[in-house]
PDB file of C-alpha atoms in Angstrom:
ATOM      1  CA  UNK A   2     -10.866  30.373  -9.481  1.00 51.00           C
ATOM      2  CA  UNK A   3     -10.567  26.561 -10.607  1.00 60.00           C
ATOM      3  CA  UNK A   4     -13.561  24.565 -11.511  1.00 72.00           C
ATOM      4  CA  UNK A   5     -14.260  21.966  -8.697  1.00 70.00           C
ATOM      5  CA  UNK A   6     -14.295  19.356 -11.208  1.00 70.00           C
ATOM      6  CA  UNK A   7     -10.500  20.287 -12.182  1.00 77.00           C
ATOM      7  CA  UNK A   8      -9.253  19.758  -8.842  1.00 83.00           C
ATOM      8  CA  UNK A   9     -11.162  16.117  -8.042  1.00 87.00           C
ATOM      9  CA  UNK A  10      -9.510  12.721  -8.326  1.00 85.00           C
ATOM     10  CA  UNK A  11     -12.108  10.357  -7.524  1.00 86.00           C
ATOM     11  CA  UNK A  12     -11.083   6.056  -7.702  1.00 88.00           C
ATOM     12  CA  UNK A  13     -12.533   3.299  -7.304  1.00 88.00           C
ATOM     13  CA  UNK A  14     -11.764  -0.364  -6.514  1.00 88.00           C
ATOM     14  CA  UNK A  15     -13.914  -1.564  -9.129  1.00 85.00           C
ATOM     15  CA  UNK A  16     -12.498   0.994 -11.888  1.00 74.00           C
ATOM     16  CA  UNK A  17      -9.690  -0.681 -14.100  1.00 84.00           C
ATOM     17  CA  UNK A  18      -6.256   1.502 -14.189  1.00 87.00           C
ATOM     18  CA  UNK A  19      -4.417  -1.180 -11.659  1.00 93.00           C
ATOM     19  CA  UNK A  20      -0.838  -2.013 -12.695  1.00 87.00           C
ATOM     20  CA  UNK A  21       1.553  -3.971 -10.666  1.00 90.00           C
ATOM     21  CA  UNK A  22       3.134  -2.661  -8.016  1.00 86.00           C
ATOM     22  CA  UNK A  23       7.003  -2.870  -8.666  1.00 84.00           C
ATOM     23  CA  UNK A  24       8.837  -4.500  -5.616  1.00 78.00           C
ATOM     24  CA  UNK A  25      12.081  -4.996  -5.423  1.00 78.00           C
ATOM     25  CA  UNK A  26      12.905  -8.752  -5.692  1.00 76.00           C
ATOM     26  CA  UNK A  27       9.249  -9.756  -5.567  1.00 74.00           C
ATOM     27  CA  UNK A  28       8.912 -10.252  -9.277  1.00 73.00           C
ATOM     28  CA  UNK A  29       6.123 -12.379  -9.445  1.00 78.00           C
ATOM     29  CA  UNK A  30       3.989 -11.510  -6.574  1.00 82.00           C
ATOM     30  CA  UNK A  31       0.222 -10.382  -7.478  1.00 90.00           C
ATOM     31  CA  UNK A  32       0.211  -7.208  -5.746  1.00 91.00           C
ATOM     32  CA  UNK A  33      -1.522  -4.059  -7.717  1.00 92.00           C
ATOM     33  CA  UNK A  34      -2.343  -0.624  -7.110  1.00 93.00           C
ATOM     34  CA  UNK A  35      -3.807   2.481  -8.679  1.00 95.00           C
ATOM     35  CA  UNK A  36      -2.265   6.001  -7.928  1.00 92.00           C
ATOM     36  CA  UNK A  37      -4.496   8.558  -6.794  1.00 93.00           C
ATOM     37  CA  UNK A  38      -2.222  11.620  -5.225  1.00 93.00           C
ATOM     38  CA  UNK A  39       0.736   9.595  -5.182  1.00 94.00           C
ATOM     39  CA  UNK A  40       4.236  11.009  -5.813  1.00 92.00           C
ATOM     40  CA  UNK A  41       6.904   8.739  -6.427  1.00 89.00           C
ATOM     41  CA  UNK A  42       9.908  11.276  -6.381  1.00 90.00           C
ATOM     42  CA  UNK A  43       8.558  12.643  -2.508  1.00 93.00           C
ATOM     43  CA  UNK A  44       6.982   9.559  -1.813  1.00 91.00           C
ATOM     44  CA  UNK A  45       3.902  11.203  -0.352  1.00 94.00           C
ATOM     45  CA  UNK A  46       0.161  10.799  -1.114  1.00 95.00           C
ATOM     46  CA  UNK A  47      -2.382   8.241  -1.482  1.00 96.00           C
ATOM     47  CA  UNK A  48      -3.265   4.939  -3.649  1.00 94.00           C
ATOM     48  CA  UNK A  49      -5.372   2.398  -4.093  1.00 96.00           C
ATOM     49  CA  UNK A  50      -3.686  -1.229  -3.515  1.00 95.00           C
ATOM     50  CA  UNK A  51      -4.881  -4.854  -4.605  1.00 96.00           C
ATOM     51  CA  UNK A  52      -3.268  -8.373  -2.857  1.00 94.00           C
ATOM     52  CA  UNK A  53      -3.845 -11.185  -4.438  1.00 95.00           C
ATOM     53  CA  UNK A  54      -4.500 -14.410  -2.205  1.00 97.00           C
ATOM     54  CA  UNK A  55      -1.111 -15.817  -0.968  1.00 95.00           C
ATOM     55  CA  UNK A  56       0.977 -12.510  -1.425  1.00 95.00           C
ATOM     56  CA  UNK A  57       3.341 -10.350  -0.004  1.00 92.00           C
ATOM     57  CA  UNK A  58       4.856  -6.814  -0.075  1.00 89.00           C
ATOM     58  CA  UNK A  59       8.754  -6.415   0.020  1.00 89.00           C
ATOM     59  CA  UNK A  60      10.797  -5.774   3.923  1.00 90.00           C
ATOM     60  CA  UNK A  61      11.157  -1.914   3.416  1.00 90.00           C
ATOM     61  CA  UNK A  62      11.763   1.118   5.731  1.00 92.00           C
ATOM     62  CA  UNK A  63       9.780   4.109   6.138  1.00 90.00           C
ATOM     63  CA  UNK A  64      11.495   6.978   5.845  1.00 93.00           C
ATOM     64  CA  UNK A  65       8.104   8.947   6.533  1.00 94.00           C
ATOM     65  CA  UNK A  66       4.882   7.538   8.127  1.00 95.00           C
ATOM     66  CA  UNK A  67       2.537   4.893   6.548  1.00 95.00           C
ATOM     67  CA  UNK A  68      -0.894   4.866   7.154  1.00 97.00           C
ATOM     68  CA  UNK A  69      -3.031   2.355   5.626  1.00 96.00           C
ATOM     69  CA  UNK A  70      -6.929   1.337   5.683  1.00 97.00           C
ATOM     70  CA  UNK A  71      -7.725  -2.168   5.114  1.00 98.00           C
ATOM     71  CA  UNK A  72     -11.258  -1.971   3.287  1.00 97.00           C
ATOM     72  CA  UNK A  73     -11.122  -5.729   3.004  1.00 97.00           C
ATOM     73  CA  UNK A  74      -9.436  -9.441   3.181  1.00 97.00           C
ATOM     74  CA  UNK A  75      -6.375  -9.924   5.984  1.00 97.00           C
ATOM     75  CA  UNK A  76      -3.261  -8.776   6.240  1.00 97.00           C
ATOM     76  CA  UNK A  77      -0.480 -10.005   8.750  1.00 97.00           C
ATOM     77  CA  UNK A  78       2.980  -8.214   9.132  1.00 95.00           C
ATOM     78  CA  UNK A  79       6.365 -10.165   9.479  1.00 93.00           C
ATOM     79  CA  UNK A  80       6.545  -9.844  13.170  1.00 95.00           C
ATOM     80  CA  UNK A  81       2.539 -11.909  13.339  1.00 95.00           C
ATOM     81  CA  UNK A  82       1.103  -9.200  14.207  1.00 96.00           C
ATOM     82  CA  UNK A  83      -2.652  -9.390  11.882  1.00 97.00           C
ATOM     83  CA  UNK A  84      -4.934  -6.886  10.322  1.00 97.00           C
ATOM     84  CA  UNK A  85      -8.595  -7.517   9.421  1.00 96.00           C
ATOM     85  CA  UNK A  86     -11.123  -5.876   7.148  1.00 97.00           C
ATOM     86  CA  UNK A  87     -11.873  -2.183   9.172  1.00 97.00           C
ATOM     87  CA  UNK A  88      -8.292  -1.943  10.597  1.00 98.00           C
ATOM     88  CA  UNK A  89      -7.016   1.897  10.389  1.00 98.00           C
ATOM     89  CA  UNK A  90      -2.872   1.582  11.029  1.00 96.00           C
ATOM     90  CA  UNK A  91      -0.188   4.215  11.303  1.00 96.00           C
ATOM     91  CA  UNK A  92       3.364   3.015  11.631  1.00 94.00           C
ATOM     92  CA  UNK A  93       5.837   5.206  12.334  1.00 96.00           C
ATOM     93  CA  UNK A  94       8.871   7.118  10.787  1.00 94.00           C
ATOM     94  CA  UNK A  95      11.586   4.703  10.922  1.00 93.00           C
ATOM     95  CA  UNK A  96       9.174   1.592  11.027  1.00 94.00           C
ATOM     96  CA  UNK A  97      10.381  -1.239   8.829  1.00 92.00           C
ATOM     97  CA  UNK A  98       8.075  -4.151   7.525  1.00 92.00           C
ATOM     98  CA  UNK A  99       6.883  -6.495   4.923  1.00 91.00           C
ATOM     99  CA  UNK A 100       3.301  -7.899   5.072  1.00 95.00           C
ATOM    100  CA  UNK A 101       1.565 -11.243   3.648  1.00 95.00           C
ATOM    101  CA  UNK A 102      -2.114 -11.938   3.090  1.00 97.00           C
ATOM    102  CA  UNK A 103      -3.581 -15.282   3.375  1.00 96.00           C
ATOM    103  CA  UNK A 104      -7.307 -14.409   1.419  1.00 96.00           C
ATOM    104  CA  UNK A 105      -6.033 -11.701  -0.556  1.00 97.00           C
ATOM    105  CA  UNK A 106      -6.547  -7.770   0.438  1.00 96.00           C
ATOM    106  CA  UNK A 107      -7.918  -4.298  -0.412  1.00 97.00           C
ATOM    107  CA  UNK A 108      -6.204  -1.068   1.294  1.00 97.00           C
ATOM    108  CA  UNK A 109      -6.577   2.448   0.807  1.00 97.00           C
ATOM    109  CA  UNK A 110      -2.546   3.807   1.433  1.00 96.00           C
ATOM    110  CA  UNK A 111      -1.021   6.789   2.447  1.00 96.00           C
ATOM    111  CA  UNK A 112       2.866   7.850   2.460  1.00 95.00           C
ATOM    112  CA  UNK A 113       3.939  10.392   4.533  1.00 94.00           C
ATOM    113  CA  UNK A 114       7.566  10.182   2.624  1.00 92.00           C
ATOM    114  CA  UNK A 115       9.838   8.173   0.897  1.00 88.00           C
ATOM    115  CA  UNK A 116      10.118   3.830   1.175  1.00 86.00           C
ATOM    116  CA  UNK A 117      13.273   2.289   1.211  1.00 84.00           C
ATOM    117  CA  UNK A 118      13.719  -1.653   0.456  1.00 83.00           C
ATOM    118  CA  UNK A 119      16.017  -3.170   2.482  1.00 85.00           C
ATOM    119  CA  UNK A 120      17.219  -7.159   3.110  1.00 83.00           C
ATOM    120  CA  UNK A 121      14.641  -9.573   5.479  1.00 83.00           C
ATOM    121  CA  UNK A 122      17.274 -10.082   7.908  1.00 79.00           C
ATOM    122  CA  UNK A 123      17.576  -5.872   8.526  1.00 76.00           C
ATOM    123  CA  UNK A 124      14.114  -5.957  10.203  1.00 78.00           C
TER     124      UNK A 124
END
């Protein structure tokens, strides 16, 4: 039998290990986030995620259900619909979305499959 300590993955805002979250055509945006179970070639698991004051994620499709805390800050999706600090979300299978924060954000995120970016006007 494994050793507990073997099979633990414990993270932390505060913990460094952040690197920026690659978005397609959002370059320059001051998003970050810090894989804890993630994997990118299912898409499925859990990270840690970091929105910098004035950001935004990219419009993308879910090809498997998003769930998302938000531990702290705003968050407010394309269609005006707002988040606030204590918010637990689930969006669908088949949901498509990009999101913006006005004071910046922390959110604990969970994929239940693959993303797929897609053009602004598509949503």
């Amino acid at each position: 039998m494994a050793q507990q300590q073997n099979m633990r993955t414990v993270a932390r805002f505060d913990d460094t290990g952040f690197v920026r979250m690659h978005m397609d055509g959002l370059l320059d945006e001051q998003v970050w986030w810090k894989n804890v179970s993630f994997d990118e070639v299912t898409g499925q698991g859990s990270y840690l995620m970091k929105m910098a004051p004035g950001t935004r994620s990219n419009p993308h499709i879910h090809h498997g259900a998003e769930e998302f805390f938000v531990l702290e800050g705003d968050l407010t999706d394309h269609d005006g619909f707002s988040y606030r600090s204590g918010d637990f979300v689930s969006l669908a299978a088949g949901s498509s979305h990009f999101s913006r924060t006005e004071a910046g954000c922390l959110l604990v995120v969970t994929h239940r499959g693959a993303t797929e970016s897609i053009q602004e006007g598509a949503l």
